[in-house]
Every structure is written in structure tokens, then in C-alpha cells.
XYZ file of C-alpha atoms in Angstrom:
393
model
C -17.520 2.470 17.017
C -16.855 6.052 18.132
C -13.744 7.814 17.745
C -12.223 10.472 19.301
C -10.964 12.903 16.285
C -7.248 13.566 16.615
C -7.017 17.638 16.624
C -5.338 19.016 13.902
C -1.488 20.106 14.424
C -1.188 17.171 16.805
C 2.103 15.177 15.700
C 1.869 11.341 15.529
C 4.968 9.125 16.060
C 7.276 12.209 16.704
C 6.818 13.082 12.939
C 3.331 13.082 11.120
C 1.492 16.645 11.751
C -2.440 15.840 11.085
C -3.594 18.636 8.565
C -7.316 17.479 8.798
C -9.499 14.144 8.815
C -10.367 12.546 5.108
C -12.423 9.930 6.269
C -14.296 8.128 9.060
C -16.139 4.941 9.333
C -16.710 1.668 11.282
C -12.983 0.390 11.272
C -11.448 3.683 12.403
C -10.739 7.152 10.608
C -8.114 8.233 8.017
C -6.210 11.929 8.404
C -4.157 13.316 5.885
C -0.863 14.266 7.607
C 2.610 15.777 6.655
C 6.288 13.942 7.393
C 8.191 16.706 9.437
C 11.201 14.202 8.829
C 10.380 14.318 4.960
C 10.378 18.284 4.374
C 6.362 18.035 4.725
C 5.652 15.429 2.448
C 1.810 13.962 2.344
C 0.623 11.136 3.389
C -2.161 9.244 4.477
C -2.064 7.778 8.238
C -4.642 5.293 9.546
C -6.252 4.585 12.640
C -7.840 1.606 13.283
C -8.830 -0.240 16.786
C -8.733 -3.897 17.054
C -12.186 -5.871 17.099
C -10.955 -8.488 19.117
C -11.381 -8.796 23.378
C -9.278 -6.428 25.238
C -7.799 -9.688 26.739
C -6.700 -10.620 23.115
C -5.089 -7.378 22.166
C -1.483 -8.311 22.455
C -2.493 -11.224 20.129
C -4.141 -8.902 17.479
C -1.075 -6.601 17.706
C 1.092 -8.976 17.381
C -0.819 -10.288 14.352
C -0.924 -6.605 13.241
C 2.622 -6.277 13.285
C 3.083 -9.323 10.752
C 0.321 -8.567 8.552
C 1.918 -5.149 8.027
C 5.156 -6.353 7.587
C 3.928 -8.422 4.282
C 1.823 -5.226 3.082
C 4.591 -3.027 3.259
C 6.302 -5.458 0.885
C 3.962 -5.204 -1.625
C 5.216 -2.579 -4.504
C 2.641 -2.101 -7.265
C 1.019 1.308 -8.682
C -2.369 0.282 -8.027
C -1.767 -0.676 -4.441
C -0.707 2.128 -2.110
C 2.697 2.076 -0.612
C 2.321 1.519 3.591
C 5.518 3.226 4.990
C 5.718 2.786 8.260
C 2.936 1.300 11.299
C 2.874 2.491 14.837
C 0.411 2.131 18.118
C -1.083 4.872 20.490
C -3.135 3.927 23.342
C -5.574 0.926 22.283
C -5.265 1.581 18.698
C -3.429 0.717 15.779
C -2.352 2.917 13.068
C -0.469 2.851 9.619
C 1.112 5.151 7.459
C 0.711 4.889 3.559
C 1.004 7.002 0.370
C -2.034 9.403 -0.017
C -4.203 9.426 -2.809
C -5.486 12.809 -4.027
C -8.911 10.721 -5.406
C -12.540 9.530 -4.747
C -14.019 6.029 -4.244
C -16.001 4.706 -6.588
C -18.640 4.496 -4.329
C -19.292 8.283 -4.175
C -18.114 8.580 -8.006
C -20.899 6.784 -8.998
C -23.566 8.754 -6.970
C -21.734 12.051 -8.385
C -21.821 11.105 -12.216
C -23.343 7.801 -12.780
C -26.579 7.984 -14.899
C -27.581 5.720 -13.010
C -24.349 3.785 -14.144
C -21.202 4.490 -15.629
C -19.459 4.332 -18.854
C -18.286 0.631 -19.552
C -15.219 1.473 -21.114
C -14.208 3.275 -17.556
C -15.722 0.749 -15.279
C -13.619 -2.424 -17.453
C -10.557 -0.134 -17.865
C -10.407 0.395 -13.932
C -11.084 -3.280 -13.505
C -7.917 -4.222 -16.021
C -6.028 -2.280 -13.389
C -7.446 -3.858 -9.648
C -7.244 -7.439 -12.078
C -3.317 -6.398 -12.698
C -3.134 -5.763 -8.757
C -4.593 -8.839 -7.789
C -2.768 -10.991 -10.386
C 0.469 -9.325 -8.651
C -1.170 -10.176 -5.047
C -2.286 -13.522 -5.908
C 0.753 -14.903 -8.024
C 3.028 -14.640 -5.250
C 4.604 -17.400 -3.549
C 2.277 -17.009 -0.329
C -0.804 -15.660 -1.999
C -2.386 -12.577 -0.349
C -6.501 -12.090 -0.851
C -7.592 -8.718 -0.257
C -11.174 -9.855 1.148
C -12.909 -6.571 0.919
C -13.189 -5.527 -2.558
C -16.143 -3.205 -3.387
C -16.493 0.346 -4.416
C -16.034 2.410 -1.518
C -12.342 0.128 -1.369
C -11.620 1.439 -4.909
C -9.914 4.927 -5.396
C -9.898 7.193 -8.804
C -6.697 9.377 -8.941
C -8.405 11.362 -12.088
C -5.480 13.667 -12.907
C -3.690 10.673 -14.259
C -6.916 7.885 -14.373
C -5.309 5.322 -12.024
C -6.888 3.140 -9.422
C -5.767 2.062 -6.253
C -7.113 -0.860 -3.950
C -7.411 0.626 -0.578
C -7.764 -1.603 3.220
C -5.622 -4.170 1.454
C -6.258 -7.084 4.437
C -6.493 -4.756 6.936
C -9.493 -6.394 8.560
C -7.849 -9.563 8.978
C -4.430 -8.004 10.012
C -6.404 -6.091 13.337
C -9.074 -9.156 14.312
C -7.479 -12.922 13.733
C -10.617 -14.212 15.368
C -12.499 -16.401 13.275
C -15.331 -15.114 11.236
C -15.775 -14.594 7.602
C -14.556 -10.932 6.416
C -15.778 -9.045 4.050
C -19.719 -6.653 2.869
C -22.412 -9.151 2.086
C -23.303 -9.025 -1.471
C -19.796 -8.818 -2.357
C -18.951 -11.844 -0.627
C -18.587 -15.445 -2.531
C -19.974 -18.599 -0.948
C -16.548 -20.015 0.555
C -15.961 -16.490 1.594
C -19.014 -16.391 3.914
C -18.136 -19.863 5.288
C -15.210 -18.689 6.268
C -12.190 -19.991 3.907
C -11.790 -16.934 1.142
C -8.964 -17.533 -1.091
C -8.195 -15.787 -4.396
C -11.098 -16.595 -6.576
C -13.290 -14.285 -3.743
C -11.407 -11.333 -4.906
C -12.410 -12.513 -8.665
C -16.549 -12.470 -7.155
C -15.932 -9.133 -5.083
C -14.601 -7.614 -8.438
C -17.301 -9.096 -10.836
C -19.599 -7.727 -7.975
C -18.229 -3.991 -7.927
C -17.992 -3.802 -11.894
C -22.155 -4.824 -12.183
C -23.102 -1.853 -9.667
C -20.789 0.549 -11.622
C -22.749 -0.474 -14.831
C -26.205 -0.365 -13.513
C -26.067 1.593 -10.436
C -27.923 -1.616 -8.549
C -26.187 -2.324 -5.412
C -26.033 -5.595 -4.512
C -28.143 -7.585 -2.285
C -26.665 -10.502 -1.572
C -28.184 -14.066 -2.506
C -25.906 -14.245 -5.449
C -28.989 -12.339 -7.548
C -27.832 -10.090 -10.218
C -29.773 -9.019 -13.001
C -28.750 -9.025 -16.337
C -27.030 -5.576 -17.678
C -30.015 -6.281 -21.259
C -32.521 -5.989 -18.686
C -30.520 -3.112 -16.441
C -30.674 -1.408 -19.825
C -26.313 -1.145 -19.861
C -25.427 -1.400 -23.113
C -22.171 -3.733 -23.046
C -20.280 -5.243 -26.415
C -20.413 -8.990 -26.708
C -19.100 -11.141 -23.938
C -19.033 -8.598 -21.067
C -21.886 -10.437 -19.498
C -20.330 -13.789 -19.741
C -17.679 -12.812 -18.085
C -19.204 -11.342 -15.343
C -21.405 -14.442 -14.976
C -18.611 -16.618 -14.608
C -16.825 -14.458 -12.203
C -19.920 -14.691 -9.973
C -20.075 -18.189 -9.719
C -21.483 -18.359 -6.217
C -18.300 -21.166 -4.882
C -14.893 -20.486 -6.372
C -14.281 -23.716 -7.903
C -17.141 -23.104 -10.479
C -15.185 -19.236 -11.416
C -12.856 -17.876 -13.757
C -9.789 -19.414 -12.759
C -7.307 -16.484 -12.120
C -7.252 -12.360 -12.407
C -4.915 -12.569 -14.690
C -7.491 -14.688 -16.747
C -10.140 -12.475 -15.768
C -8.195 -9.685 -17.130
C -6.948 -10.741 -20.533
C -10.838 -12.084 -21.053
C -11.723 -8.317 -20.387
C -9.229 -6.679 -22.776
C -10.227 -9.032 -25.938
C -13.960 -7.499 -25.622
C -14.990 -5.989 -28.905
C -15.383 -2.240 -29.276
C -13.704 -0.886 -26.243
C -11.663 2.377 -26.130
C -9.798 1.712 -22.694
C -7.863 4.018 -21.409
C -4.753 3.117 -18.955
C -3.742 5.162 -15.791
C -0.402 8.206 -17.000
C 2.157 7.511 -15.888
C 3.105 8.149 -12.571
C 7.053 9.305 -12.356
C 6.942 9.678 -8.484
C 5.456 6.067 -8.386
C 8.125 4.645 -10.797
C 10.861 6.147 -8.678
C 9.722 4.889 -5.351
C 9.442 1.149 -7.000
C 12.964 1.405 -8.399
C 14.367 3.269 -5.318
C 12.867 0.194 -3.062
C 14.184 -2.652 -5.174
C 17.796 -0.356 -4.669
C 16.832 -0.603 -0.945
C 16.102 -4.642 -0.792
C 18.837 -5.229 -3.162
C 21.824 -2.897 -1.449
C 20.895 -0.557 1.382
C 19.270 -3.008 3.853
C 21.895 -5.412 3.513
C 24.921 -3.018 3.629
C 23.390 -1.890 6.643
C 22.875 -5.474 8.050
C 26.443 -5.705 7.286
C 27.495 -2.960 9.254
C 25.356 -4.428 12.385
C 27.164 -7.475 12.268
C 30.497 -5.496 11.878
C 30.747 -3.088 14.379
C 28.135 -5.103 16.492
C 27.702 -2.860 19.710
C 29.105 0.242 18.267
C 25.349 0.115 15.955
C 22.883 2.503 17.512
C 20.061 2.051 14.909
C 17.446 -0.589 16.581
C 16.197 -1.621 13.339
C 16.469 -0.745 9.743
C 13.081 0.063 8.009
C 11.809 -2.124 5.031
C 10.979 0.781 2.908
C 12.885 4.263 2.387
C 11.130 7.214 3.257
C 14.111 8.593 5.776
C 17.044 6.124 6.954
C 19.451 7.252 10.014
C 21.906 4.922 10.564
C 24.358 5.814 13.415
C 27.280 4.449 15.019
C 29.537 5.526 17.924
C 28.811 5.723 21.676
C 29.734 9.316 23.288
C 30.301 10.946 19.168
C 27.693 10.056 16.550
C 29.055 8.749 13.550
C 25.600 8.953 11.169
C 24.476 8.254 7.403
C 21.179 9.623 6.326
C 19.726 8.255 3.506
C 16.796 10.429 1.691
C 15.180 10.284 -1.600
C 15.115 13.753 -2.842
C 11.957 16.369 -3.475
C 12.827 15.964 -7.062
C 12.193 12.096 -7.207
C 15.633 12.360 -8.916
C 18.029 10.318 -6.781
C 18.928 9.040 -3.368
C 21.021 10.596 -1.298
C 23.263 9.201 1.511
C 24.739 12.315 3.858
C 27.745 11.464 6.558
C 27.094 13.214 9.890
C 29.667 13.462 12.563
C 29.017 15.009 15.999
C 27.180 18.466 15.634
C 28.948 19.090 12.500
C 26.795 20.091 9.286
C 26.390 16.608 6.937
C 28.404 16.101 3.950
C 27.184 14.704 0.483
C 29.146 11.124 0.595
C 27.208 10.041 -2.126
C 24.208 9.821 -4.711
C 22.156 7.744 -7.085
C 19.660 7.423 -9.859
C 17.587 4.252 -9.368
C 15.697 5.088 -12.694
C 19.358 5.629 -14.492
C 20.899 3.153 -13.017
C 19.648 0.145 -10.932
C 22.968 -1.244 -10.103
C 23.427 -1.978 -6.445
C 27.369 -1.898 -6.967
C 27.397 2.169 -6.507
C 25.230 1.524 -2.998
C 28.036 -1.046 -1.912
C 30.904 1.342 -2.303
C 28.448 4.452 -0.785
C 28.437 1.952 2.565
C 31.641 0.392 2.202
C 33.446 4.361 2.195
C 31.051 5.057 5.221
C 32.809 2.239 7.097
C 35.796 3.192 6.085
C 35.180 7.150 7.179
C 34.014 5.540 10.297
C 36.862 3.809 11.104
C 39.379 6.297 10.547
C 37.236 8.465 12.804
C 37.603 5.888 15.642
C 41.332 6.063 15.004
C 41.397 9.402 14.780
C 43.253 10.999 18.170
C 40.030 13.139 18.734
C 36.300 12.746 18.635
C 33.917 16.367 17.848
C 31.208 15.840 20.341
């Protein structure tokens, strides 16, 4: 499908500026954007269009919209963060952290001879198996669907990977039909019912064409890394075998399986991802946000009921305005700042400048009890301005 490239400069959602376009393909295009909201901060926005009939579009976005809502739950350093989702015209689009990396895919074809190192190749696996064990062991388990190279991006400053289009073929088409890239595909997935284990196959799949530089052809064919001439320590090719089983029953069990079978190979110098101090912020920062923010602020809604002029309150915490009052605003903004330091919550009356009402350190202190009495003095402020025998409009 064709796409009309979105010019650069053009703002998207009243806030995202597109700087240029990384990417374009099949399911849509990719632009790297800044947040006018966030000081200019980077990310990644999306654009995808729906597969499904024009008459079925309000299902698919409505399917969208709940698919989305799970991803942007998801808060692990190999998956990247999605941060907010809006529509335009007949497509969809989503906003997520940006990766400053390449897919494997094209890191292959740059430096693969015709393969790649098998230390690198297992030691990036360890890391999408730590993803999916996070993905799969939840309490409604999530399959990705479309694991393969191209899905997989290298961040080589600090040697992390991150799983890319995490279901975001099945969030924009719920028709039926198998998803997925033959040859990377397990049996049950092509019939239709993927589940867990497929990941496990897709994985095995991606690892054997970073060792020998074969693609895969599909059949559930793959020749032996001996006669690929890869030289891999003991084991390597069991495991590989086993993870592509063609039906899932007949596979290794579980990533996390998968993965503690990889890191008990002989002779391996693996090397895990630095560590990333903006990425550990964000996760502690969230967990403050589930834990304190969103309900204090749900709290406040039920409170002060139709005084609340915030329609919803967003599941992650990029940039928060909450504001009550009718004719006088009565706001709290609540930003994480440049430093990845703290979060700050501002108190904004009228037109008059915002003051500092309070801060925290997530990575100090993950307490939610300093949040609570941030929101609690807001009320307070709040009602004391309502009592007060003037308003500043």
C-alpha cells in the first residue's frame, strides 16, 4: 500500500513536529518526531492503516484502541515504551520511545560474513527471550506474532535490543487469518491459533539466519549450522532444533526455558545491554504513576465531580494537565524532568506563572506516600481558592 509521506514540520496531534521519515513499508511508515509539549523530546510516531473493509473500520479502531491500551502497559527495556495513540483521516497512528538503532535485518547484510558472531546473535536472543518471558508470564499472555529480524532493533551505544510491531498487526486487522512472515511462522501459527510457543519458533528462526546468513524458506527446512559451516559450542544446535519443532506442543516449553538453556552453553562470552538510566527512570516513574498519580487523580474526579476539566488521565507520564475550575483554571502539571532526575508537579492558577508544589525521585524513593500529600495539598490549594473572595482570570 501507498502512502502519502507526511511533510516535514507538519505537527501531529497538536504536539509531535515530524523531523523526517525513518522507515516505510507494507503496514504504514515510521517518522521520527519531536514532543513540543516535552521541550522537543524524540520519539518515534507510527502510521499504520487498517487492512480490514472500510465498512469494518470502526470495528478495527475500536479493536485498535484496546490493543493499545494493553501495549502501553507493558514496561520492559527490551520492549519500547508506546506513549500515547491517536487517528487522522483513515489511519491509525502510535507514539513510542525511539530507538537510535538498526534491525538486524540490515545488520546482518552490513557485517555478517555471511553470518554473525554467536556470542552476539545468543546474547541478543537472552534479551528478546527475557522480553517474551515478561510478555508471556502475564496473567493474559500477549504473543508478539511477528518475530524476525527486520522486528529486532540493535541500540549499539549500549548493546540492547528491542522487539519492535509488538502485536500491531493483530491490533489494526481482527479479521481472521494467520499473522505473521512465512518461514518464521510455526505450524499452529499458520492455521491460525499462535500462542506463545510461536514466538519460541519465530526466535529459533531469526537466531539460525543470524548464524548462517540463510534466510528462511519456509517448510520447516533448516540446515544444520556443521553443514552452514557456523561454528557453535555444544548444544546450540539442540536447542535450536527443539525450538523449531514445527507444532508447539512438540517445543521447548517456555522463553524463560529457552533462555536459561541458552546461557548454560559452554564457551560463551555474552555480553548484556549498559545500562540504560533514562530507561530505569521511566519504569520507576510509571510504577509511581500506577501506584499514586492516576489514582489521586481518579480521586479528585470523583471529588469535585463537575468542577474536573481533564477528560481522561493518560496511562503513562510523558506530560499530565490536570485542571479544575469553570470560568478560572485551577491546574497541576505533572512532568518528568530533562535530567531524568525527578517528577515534578507545578500548581497553575489563571494566567499566573506555575509554582513548584512539589517533587520526587522515583529512583530514590519509590514511596507513593510523598505523591498522596503532593495531590492531597493541591486539593487543599484548590479549595481555598474556591473560597477565596476573588478568582485571577
Amino acid at each position: 500500500m501507498d502512502y502519502a509521506q507526511i511533510p516535514q514540520g507538519e505537527v501531529l496531534d497538536g504536539r509531535f513536529e515530524v523531523r523526517r521519515l525513518v522507515k516505510s513499508g507494507g503496514m504504514g511508515a515510521v517518522y521520527k518526531v519531536t514532543d513540543r509539549l516535552l521541550g522537543g523530546k524524540t520519539f518515534a510516531v507510527k502510521q499504520i492503516r487498517p487492512s480490514a473493509d472500510p465498512k469494518e473500520f470502526q470495528q478495527a479502531k475500536s479493536h485498535f484502541i484496546g490493543e493499545i491500551g494493553v501495549m502501553q502497559s507493558l514496561h520492559h527495556p527490551n520492549i519500547p515504551k508506546i506513549i500515547s495513540s491517536f487517528f487522522r483521516g483513515d489511519s491509525f497512528f502510535f507514539v513510542m520511545e525511539f530507538v537510535d538503532g538498526i534491525d538486524l535485518s540490515a545488520y546482518r547484510k552490513e557485517h555478517g560474513n555471511p553470518g554473525l558472531p554467536v556470542d552476539r546473535v545468543v546474547g541478543w536472543a537472552v534479551q528478546v527471550l527475557d522480553a517474551l518471558s515478561y510478555v508471556h508470564e502475564r496473567p493474559n499472555p500477549i504473543t508478539h506474532r511477528d518475530i524476525k529480524p527486520s522486528n529486532i532493533l540493535l541500540d549499539e551505544e549500549n548493546n540492547r535490543v528491542v522487539l519492535i510491531d509488538f502485536g500491531i498487526a493483530h491490533a489494526t486487522d481482527p479479521a481472521d487469518g494467520w499473522i505473521g512472515t512465512p518461514g518464521y511462522a510455526g505450524a499452529e501459527q499458520q492455521m491460525g491459533t499462535p500462542e506463545p510457543r510461536s514466538d519460541l519458533f519465530a526466535l529459533a528462526a531469526t537466531m539460525h539466519e543470524l548464524l548462517s546468513g540463510v534466510r528462511p524458506r519456509g517448510g520447516f527446512e533448516f540446515g544444520t549450522l556443521e553443514n552452514l559451516k557456523v561454528k557453535a559450542p555444544e548444544g546450540l544446535q539442540d536447542i535450536l532444533d527443539h525450538a523449531l519443532e514445527p507444532w508447539a506442543e512438540d517445543r521447548i516449553p517456555s522463553a524463560r526455558e529457552m533462555k536459561e538453556q541458552l546461557l548454560a552453553l559452554p564457551g560463551l562470552s555474552i555480553q548484556g545491554p549498559t545500562e540504560n538510566r533514562e530507561h530505569t527512570f521511566d519504569v520507576a516513574a510509571d510504577a509511581l504513576n500506577r501506584e499514586a498519580i492516576v489514582p489521586g487523580l481518579k480521586d479528585l474526579i470523583e471529588r469535585f465531580g463537575n468542577e474536573c476539566q481533564t477528560p481522561y488521565i493518560p496511562a503513562t507520564l510523558s506530560f499530565n494537565r490536570f485542571v479544575l475550575g469553570a470560568m478560572t483554571s485551577f491546574e497541576l502539571v505533572i512532568t518528568k524532568d530533562d535530567q531524568r532526575e525527578s517528577i515534578r508537579f507545578e500548581e497553575k492558577q489563571g494566567l499566573l506563572a506555575p509554582v513548584l508544589l512539589g517533587e520526587v525521585f522515583p529512583l530514590e524513593n519509590g514511596s507513593p506516600e510523598p505523591v498522596r500529600a503532593i495531590i492531597d495539598r493541591f486539593a487543599s490549594d484548590y479549595e481555598e481558592f474556591k473560597n477565596s473572595s476573588w478568582q485571577i482570570l
